Coordinates of C-alpha atoms and ligand atoms in Angstrom, one line a residue:
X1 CA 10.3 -32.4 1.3
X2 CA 9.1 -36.0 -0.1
X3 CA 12.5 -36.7 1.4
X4 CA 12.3 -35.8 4.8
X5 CA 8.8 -36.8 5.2
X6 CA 9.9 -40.5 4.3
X7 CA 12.6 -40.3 6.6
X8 CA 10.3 -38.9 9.2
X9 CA 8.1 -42.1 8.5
X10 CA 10.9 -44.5 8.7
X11 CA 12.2 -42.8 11.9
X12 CA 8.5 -43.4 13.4
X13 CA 8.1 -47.0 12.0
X14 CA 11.4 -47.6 14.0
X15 CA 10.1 -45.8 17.6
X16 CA 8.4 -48.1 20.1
X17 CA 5.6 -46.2 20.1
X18 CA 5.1 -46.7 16.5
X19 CA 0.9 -45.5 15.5
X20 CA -0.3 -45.7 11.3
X21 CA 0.5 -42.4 10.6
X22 CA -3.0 -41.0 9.3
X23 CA -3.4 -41.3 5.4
X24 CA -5.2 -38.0 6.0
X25 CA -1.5 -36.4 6.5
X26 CA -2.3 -33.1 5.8
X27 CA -5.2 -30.0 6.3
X28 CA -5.1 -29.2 2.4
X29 CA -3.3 -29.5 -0.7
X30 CA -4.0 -27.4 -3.6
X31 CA -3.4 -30.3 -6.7
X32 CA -1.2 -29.6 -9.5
X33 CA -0.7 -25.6 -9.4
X34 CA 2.0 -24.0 -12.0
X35 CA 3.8 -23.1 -8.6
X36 CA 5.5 -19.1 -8.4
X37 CA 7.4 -19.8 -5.4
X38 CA 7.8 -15.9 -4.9
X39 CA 11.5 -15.6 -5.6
X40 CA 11.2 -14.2 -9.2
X41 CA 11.9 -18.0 -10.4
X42 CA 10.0 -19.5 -13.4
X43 CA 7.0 -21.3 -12.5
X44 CA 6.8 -25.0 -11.7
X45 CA 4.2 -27.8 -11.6
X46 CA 3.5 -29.2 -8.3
X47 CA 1.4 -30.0 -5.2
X48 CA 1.2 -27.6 -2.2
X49 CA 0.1 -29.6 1.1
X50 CA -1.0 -27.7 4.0
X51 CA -0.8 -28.2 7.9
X52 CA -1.8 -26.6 10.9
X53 CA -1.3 -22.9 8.9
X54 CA 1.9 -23.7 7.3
X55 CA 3.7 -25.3 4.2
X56 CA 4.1 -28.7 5.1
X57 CA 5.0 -30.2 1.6
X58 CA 5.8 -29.2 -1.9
X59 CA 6.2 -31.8 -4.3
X60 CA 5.4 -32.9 -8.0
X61 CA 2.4 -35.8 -6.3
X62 CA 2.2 -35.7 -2.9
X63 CA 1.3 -39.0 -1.9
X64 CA -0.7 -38.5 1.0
X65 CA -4.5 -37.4 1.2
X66 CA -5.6 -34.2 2.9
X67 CA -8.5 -33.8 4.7
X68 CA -9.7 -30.9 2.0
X69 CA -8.4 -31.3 -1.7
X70 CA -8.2 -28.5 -4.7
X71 CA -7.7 -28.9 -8.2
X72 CA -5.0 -26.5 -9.1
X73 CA -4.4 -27.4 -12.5
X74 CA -4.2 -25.1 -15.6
X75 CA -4.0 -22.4 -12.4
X76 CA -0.6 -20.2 -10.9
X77 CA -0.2 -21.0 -7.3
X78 CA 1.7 -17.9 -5.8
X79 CA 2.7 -16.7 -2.1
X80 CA -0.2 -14.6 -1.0
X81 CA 0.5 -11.0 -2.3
X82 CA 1.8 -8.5 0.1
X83 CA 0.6 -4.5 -0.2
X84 CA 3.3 -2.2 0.9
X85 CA 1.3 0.4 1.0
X86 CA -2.2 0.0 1.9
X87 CA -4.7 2.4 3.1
X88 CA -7.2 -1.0 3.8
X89 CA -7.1 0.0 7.6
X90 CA -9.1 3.1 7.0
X91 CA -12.4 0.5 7.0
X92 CA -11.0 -2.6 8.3
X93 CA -13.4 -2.4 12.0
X94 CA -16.6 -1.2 10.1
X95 CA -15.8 -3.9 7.4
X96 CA -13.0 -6.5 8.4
X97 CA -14.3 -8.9 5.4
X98 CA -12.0 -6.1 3.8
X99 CA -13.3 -7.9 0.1
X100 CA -11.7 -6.0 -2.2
X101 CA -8.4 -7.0 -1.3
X102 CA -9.5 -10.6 -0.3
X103 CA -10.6 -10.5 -3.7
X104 CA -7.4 -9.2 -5.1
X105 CA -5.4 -12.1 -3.7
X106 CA -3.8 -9.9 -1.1
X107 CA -3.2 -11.5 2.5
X108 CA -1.2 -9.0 4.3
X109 CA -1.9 -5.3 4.2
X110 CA 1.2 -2.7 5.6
X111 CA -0.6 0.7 6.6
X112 CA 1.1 3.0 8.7
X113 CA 1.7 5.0 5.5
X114 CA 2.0 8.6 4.7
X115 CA 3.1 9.3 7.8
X116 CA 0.1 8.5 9.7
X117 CA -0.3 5.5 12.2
X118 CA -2.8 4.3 14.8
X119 CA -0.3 4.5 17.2
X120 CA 1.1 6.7 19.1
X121 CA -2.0 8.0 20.0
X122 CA -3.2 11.1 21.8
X123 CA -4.7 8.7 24.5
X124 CA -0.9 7.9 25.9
X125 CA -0.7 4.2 23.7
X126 CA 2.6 4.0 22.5
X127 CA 2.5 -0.1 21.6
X128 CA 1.0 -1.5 18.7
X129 CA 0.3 -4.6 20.5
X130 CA -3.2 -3.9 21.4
X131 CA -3.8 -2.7 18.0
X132 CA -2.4 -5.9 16.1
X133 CA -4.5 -8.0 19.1
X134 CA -7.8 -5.5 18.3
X135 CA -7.0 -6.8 14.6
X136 CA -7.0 -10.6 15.7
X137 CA -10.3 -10.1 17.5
X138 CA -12.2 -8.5 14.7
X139 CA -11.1 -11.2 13.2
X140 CA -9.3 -9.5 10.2
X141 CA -10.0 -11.4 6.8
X142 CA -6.2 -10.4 5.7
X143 CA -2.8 -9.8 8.1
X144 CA -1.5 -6.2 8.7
X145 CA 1.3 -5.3 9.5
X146 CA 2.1 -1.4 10.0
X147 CA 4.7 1.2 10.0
X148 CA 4.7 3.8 12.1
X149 CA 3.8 7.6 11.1
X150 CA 6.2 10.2 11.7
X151 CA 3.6 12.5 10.7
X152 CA 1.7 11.3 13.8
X153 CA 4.4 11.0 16.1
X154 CA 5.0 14.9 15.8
X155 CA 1.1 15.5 15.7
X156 CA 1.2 14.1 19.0
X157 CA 4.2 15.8 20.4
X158 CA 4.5 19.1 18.8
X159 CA 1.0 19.6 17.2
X160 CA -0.1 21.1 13.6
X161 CA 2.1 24.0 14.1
X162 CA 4.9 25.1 11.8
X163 CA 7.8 25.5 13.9
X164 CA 10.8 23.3 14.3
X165 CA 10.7 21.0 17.7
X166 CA 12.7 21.4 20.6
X167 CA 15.6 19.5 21.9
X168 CA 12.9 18.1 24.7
X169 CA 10.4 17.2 21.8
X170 CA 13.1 15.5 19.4
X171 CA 13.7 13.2 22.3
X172 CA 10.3 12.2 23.4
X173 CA 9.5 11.7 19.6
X174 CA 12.3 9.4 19.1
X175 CA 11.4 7.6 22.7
X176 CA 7.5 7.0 20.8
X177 CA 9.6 5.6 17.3
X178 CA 11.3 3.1 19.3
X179 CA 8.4 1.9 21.1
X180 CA 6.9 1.5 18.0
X181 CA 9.8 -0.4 16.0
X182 CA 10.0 -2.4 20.1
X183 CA 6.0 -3.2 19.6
X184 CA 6.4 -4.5 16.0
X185 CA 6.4 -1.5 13.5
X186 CA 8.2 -2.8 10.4
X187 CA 9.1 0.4 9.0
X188 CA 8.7 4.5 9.7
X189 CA 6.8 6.6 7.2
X190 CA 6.3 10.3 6.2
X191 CA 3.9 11.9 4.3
X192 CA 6.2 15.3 3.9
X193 CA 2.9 16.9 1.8
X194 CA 0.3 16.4 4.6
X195 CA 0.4 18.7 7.6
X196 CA 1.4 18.3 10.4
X197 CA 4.8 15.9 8.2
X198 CA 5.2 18.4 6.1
X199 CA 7.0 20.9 9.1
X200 CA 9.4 18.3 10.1
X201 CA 13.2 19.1 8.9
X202 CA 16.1 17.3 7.6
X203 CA 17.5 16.8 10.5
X204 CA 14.3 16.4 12.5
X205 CA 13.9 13.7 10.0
X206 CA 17.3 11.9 10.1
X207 CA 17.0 11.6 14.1
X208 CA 14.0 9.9 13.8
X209 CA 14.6 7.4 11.2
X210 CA 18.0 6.3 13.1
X211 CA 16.4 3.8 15.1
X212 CA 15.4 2.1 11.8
X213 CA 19.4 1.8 11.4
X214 CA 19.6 -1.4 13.4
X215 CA 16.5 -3.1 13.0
X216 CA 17.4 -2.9 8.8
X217 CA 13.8 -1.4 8.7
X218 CA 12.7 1.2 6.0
X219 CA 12.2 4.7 6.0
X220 CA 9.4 4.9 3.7
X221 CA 8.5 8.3 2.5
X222 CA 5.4 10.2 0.3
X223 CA 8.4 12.5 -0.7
X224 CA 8.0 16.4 -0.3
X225 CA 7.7 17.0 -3.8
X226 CA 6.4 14.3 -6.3
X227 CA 6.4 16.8 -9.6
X228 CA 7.9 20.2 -10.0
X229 CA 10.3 19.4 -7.5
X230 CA 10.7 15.5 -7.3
X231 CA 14.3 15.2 -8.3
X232 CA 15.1 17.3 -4.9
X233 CA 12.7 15.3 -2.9
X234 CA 14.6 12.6 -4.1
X235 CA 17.8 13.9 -2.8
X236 CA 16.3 14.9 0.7
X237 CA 14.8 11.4 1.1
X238 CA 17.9 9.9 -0.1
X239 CA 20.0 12.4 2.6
X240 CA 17.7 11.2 5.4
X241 CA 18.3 7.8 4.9
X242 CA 21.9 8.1 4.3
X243 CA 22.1 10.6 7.6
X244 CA 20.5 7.9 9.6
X245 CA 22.2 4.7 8.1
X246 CA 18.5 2.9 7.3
X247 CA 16.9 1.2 3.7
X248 CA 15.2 3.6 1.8
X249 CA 11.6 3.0 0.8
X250 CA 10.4 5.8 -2.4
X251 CA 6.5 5.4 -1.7
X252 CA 4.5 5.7 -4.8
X253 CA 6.6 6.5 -7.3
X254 CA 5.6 9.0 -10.0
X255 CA 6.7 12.2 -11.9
X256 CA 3.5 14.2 -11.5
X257 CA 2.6 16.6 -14.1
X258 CA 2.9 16.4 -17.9
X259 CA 6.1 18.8 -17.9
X260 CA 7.9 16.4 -15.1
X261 CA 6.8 13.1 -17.3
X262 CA 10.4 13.5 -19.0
X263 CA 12.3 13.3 -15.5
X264 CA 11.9 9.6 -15.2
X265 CA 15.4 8.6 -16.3
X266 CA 17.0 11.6 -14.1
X267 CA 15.3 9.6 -11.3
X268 CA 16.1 6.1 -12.2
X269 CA 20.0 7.7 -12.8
X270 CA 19.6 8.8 -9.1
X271 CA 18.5 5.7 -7.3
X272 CA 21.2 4.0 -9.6
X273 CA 23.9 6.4 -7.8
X274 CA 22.4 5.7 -4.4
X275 CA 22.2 2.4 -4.8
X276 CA 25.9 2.4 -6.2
X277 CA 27.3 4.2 -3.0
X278 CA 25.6 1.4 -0.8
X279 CA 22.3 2.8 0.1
X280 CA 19.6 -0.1 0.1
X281 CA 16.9 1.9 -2.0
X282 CA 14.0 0.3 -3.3
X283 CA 10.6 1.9 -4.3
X284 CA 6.9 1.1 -5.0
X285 CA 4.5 2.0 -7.6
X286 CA 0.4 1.1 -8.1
X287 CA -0.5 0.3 -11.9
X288 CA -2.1 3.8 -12.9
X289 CA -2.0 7.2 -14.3
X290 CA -4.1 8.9 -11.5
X291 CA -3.2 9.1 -7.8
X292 CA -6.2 9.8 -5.2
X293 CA -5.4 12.6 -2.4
X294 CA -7.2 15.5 -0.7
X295 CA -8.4 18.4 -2.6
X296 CA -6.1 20.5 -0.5
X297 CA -3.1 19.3 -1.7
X298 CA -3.7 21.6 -4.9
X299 CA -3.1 24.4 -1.8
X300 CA 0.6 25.9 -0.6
X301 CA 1.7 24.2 2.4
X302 CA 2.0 27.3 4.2
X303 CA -1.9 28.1 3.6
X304 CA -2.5 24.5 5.8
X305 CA -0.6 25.9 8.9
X306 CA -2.4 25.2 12.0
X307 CA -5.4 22.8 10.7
X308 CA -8.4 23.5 8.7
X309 CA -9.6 26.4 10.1
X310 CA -6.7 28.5 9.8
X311 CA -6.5 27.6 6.4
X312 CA -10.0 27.9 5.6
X313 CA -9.2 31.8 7.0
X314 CA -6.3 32.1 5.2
X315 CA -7.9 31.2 1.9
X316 CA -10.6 34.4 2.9
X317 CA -8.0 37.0 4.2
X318 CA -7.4 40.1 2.2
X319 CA -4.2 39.8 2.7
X320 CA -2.8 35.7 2.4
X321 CA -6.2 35.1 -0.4
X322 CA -4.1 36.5 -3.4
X323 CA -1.4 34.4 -2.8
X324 CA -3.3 31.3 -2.5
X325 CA -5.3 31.7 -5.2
X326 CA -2.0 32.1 -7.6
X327 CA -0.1 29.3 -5.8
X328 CA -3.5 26.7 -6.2
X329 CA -4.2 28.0 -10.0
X330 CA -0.2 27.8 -10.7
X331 CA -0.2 23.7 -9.2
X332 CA -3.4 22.7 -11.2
X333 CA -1.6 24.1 -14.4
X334 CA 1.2 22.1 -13.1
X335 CA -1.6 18.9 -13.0
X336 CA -3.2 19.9 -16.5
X337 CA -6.2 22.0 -15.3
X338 CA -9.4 21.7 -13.3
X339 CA -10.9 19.1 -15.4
X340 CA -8.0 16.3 -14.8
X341 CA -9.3 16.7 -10.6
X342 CA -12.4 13.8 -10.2
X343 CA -14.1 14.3 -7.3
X344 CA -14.3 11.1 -5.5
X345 CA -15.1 11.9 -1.5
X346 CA -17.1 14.7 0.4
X347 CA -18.7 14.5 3.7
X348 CA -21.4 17.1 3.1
X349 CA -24.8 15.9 2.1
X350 CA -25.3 18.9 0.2
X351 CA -22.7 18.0 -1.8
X352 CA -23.1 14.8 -3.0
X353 CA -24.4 15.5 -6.6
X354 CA -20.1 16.3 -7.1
X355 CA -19.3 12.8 -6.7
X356 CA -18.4 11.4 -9.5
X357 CA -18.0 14.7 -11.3
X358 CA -14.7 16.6 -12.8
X359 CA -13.8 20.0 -10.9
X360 CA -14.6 22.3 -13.9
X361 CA -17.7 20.3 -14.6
X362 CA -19.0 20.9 -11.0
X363 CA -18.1 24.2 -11.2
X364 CA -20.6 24.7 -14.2
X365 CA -23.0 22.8 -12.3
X366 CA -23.3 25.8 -9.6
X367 CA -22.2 28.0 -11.5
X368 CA -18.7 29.1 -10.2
X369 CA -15.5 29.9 -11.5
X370 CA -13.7 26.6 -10.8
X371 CA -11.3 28.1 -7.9
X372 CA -14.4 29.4 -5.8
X373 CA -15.9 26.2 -6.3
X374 CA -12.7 24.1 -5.2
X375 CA -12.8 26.4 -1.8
X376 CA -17.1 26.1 -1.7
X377 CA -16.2 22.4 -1.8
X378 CA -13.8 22.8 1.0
X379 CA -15.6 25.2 3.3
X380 CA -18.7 22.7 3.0
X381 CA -16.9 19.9 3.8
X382 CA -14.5 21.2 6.6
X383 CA -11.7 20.4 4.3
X384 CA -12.4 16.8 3.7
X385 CA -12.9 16.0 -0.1
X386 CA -11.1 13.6 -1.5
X387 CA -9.8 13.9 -5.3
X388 CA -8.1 11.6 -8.5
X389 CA -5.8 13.2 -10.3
X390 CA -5.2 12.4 -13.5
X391 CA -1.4 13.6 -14.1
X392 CA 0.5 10.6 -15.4
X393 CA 1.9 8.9 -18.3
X394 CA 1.4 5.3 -19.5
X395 CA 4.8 4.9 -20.5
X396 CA 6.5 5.8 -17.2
X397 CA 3.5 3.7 -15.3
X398 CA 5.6 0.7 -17.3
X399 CA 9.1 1.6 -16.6
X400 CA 7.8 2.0 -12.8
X401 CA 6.7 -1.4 -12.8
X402 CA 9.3 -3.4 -15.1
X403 CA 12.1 -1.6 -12.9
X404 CA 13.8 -4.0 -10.5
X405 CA 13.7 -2.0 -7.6
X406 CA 9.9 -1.6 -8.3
X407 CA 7.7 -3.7 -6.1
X408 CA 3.6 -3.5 -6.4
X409 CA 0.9 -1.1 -4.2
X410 CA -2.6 -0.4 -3.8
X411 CA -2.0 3.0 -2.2
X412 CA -5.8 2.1 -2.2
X413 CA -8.6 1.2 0.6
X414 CA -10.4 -1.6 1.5
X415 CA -14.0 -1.5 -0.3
X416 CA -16.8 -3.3 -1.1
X417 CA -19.5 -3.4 -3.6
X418 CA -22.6 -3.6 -0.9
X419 CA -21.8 -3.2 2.9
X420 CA -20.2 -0.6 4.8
X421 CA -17.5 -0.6 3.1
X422 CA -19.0 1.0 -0.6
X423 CA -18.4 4.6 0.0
X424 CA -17.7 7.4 -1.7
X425 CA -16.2 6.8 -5.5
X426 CA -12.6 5.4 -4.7
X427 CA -9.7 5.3 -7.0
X428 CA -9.8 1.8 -8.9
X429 CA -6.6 0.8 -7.1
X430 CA -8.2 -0.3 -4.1
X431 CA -10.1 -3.0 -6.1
X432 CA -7.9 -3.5 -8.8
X433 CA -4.1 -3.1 -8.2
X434 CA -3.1 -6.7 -8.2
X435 CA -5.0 -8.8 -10.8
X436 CA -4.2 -5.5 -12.9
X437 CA -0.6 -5.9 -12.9
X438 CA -0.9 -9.7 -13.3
X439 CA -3.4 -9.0 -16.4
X440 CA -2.7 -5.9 -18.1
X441 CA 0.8 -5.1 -17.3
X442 CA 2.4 -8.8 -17.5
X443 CA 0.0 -10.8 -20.0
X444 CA -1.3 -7.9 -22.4
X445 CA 1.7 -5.4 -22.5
X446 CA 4.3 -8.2 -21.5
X447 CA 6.4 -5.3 -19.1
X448 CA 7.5 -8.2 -17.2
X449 CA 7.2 -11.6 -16.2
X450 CA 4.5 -13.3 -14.5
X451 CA 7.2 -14.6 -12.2
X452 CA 8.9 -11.2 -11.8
X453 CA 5.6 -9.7 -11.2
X454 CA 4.4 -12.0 -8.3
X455 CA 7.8 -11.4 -6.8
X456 CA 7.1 -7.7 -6.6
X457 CA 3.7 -8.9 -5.0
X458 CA 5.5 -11.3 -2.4
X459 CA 9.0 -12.2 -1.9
X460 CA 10.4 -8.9 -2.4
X461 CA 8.3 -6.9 0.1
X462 CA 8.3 -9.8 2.6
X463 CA 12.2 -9.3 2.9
X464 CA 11.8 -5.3 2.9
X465 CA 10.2 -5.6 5.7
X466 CA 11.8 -8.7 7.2
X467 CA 8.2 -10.7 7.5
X468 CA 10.7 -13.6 7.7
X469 CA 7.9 -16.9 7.2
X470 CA 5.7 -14.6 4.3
X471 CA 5.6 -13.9 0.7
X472 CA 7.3 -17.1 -0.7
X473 CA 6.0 -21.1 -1.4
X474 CA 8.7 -22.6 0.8
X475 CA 8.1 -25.4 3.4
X476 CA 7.5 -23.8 6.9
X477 CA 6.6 -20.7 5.2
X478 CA 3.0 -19.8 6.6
X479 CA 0.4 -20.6 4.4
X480 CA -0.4 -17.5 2.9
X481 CA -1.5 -18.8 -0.8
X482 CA -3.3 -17.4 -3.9
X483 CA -4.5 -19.0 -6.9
X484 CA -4.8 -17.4 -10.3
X485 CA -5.9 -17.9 -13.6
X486 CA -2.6 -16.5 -15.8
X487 CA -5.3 -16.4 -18.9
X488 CA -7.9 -14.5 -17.3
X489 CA -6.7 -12.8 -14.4
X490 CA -7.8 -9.1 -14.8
X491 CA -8.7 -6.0 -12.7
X492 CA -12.4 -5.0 -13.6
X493 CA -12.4 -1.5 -11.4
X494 CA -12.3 1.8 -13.4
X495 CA -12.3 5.2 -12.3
X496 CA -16.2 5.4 -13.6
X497 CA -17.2 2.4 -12.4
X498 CA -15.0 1.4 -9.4
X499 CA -17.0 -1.0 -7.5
X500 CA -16.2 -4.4 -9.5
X501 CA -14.3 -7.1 -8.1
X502 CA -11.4 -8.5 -10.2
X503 CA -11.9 -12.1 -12.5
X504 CA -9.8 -14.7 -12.4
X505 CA -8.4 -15.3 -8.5
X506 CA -10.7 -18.2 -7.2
X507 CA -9.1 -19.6 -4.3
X508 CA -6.8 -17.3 -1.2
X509 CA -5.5 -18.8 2.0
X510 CA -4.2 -16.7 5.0
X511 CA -2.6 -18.3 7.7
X512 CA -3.9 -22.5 6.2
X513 CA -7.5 -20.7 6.2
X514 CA -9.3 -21.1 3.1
X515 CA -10.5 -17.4 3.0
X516 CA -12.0 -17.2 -0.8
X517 CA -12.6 -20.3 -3.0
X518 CA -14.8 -20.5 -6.3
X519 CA -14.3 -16.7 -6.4
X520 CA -16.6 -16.1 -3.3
X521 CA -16.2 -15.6 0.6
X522 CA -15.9 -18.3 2.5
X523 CA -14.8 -19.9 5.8
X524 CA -13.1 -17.7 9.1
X525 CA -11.1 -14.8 8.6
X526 CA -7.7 -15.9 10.2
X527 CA -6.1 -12.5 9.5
X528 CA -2.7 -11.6 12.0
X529 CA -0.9 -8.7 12.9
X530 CA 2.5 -9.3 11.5
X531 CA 5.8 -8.2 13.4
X532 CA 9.7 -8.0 11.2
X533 CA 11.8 -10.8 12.6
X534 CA 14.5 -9.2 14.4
X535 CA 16.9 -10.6 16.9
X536 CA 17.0 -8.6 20.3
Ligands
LIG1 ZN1 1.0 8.8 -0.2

């Protein structure tokens, strides 16, 4: 870039019109950085200049002065990280400072996930155009960009019914999938163990996902199954992308449940087969042994049918209560029992005091049998209580995340410690993720490279989702940056005390905009709504 600068000086000395170029030549440069240009490549010293949002120069010593200068030195300088799956949307308009994943180092969350998406909406909105401009005007501290929910696109044409759709539904739901992937969506997601996802078929499935085939967008999918059953999950999800010709995304990765732990090289033999026969598979994976979902996931499918109140009747009737009582008490074997579920979310007042608290030691608390209490919980709370799970191994978290299909998610929400945004007592993931694969994972354990773990933080899901100009150190690339601290990066969140921001990331940029420097807040959140770059 020194290059063609000089030559761009030498062409301007020679114009009539020739004016001093400015020796203030640039917005910023960050001095001196050990530079992860978001590729997987080793590190490299230099100076990053910064123009009107974008790389304008990367060079050992940039000559030129910049209106705003910062020392880099002894300090990574990476692309700002990219969350494949993020549930940071959930708060972002109570709380668009979204600080825990500022704080992470994360400039561009992609929500959509699980099969559920602002958009298509009941209202008739079938663009995410106004949502990416509501984004803009918050202003957003980070980017998003979204997929779109396949969960919601058959909530909103169908309903919560189990029943298949009909020839007229299939082709007003496709209709709403293109609009989204013509509005921006970068990807379609399910969620195939949340109602109303769960009800769609195969085929239901491969239909939709085909105008994905095209646009070389994902099908990312929270698979049917992700224990007892995961290696056939595997094979549907791997069927439905195959059927409709689109990349595969495996969301969260994970074999659930101490007697699935040993499945891990069963799955990585699969994706290896897949991948062998053509199909573009890649998966993601957040640095822990617990995953965070609603207590009624412990409950069949079937029981869900219709919405909560059907299910809250089922759970009561004489003649459907047996059988979900056997099929809950048979999955929370499957998860290791009643004390590996940490309550984390409820809605009631009344129940507040189980925040915080394991299932079985709640249900001493008031005195239940664990079961009752599980279905007091949901009765009180219309449903709504949110749970971690703690039904994974440490050594399969690694192989996850030293994989090289593997790229890095939060899975997690956007919190704070004070604010609107410190609710309930979220998984650690939502503050931690990042700075705890950079720390624990790379440095401590050493289950793969600094540079290999940035790339699964930047360059990799950039080009899954074809956010052409993101997730790399390149000139014209936009100037998404983070700087880190390789000795002292670390996550601080735990699942007791989740409300700690990580150590070590002092300086983030989105879009040129210093959004975090010294460790704190600062400046105007300059956060976008991202579109893929396709050709039409
Ligand atoms: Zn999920």
């Amino acid at each position: 870039m020194q290059v063609s600068r000089r030559d761009f000086v030498a062409a301007a000395l020679a114009a009539p019109a020739f004016r001093l170029p400015s020796r203030r030549a640039y917005d910023l440069i960050l001095r001196g950085g050990l530079v992860f240009d978001g590729s997987g490549a080793a590190g490299r010293v230099a100076d990053v200049a910064v123009q009107d949002g974008r790389i304008a120069a990367i060079a050992g010593r940039i000559g030129e002065a910049a209106r705003e200068e910062i020392a880099a030195r002894g300090l990574a300088v990476a692309p700002g990280f990219i969350d494949i799956h993020s549930h940071g949307d959930g708060s972002l308009f109570e709380d668009p400072r979204v600080e825990s994943v500022i704080r992470q180092g994360v400039t561009t969350m992609v929500v959509g996930q699980d099969g559920s998406s602002r958009v298509p909406a009941r209202t008739g909105e079938t663009s995410f155009l106004p949502f990416f401009q509501r984004v803009e005007a918050l202003p957003s501290a980070v980017n998003l960009a979204t997929m779109v929910g396949l969960g919601t696109v058959r909530r909103v044409v169908v309903g919560l019914d189990n029943r298949p759709a009909t020839a007229a539904e299939l082709a007003r739901m496709t209709e709403l999938v293109e609009a989204a992937l013509a509005s921006g969506a970068c990807g379609a997601s399910t969620g195939l163990e949340y109602t109303p996802g769960a009800f769609a078929s195969l085929d239901e499935l491969v239909a939709l996902c085909r105008p994905l085939a095209a646009r070389r967008l994902p099908y990312a999918t929270h698979m049917r199954n992700e224990d007892d059953q995961l290696l056939e999950a595997i094979e549907e999800s791997i069927a439905i992308a195959r059927g409709a010709g689109c990349p595969l995304q495996l969301s969260h990765l994970k074999t659930g449940g101490p007697r699935n732990w040993h499945k891990i090289d069963a799955v990585f033999e699969r994706i290896a087969a897949a991948r062998q026969t053509g199909l573009d598979l890649t998966f993601d994976r957040y640095p822990y042994i617990a995953w965070a979902t609603g207590l009624t996931t412990r409950f069949p499918v079937w029981a869900r049918d219709g919405g909560t109140e059907a299910f809250l009747r089922r759970i009561d009737d004489g003649a459907t209560g047996g059988r979900v009582r056997a099929e809950t008490l048979a999955d929370v074997e499957q998860v290791g029992g009643w004390d590996k579920i940490l309550i984390t979310d409820v809605t009631a007042a009344g129940d507040r005091d189980a925040v915080g608290k394991r299932l079985d030691a709640w249900a001493r608390d008031r005195n239940l049998e664990p079961y009752a209490a599980a279905v007091a919980l949901l009765r009180s709370n219309q449903g709504s209580v949110g749970t971690v799970v703690f039904a994974m191994n440490e050594s399969n978290c690694e192989r996850f995340l030293a994989h090289p299909q593997a790229m890095v998610c939060s899975d997690g929400g956007a919190y704070a410690v004070a604010g609107p945004a410190r609710t309930g007592h979220p998984h650690p993931r939502g503050l931690g993720t990042f700075p705890r694969v950079l720390g624990h994972y790379a440095r401590e354990r050493k289950v793969l490279t600094l540079a290999h773990a940035v790339h699964k933080m930047t360059g990799m899901p950039a080009a899954r989702l074809r956010l052409a100009d993101r997730g790399k150190v390149a000139v014209g690339a936009a100037a998404d940056l983070v700087m880190f601290d390789p000795a002292t990066v670390s996550d601080q969140a735990t699942f007791e005390q989740p409300f700690q921001y990580p150590r070590g990331i002092p300086t983030v940029l989105v879009n040129g905009v210093v959004a975090l420097r010294d460790g704190e807040r600062v400046g105007k959140a300059a956060g976008r709504g991202l579109k893929p770059a396709i050709r039409s």
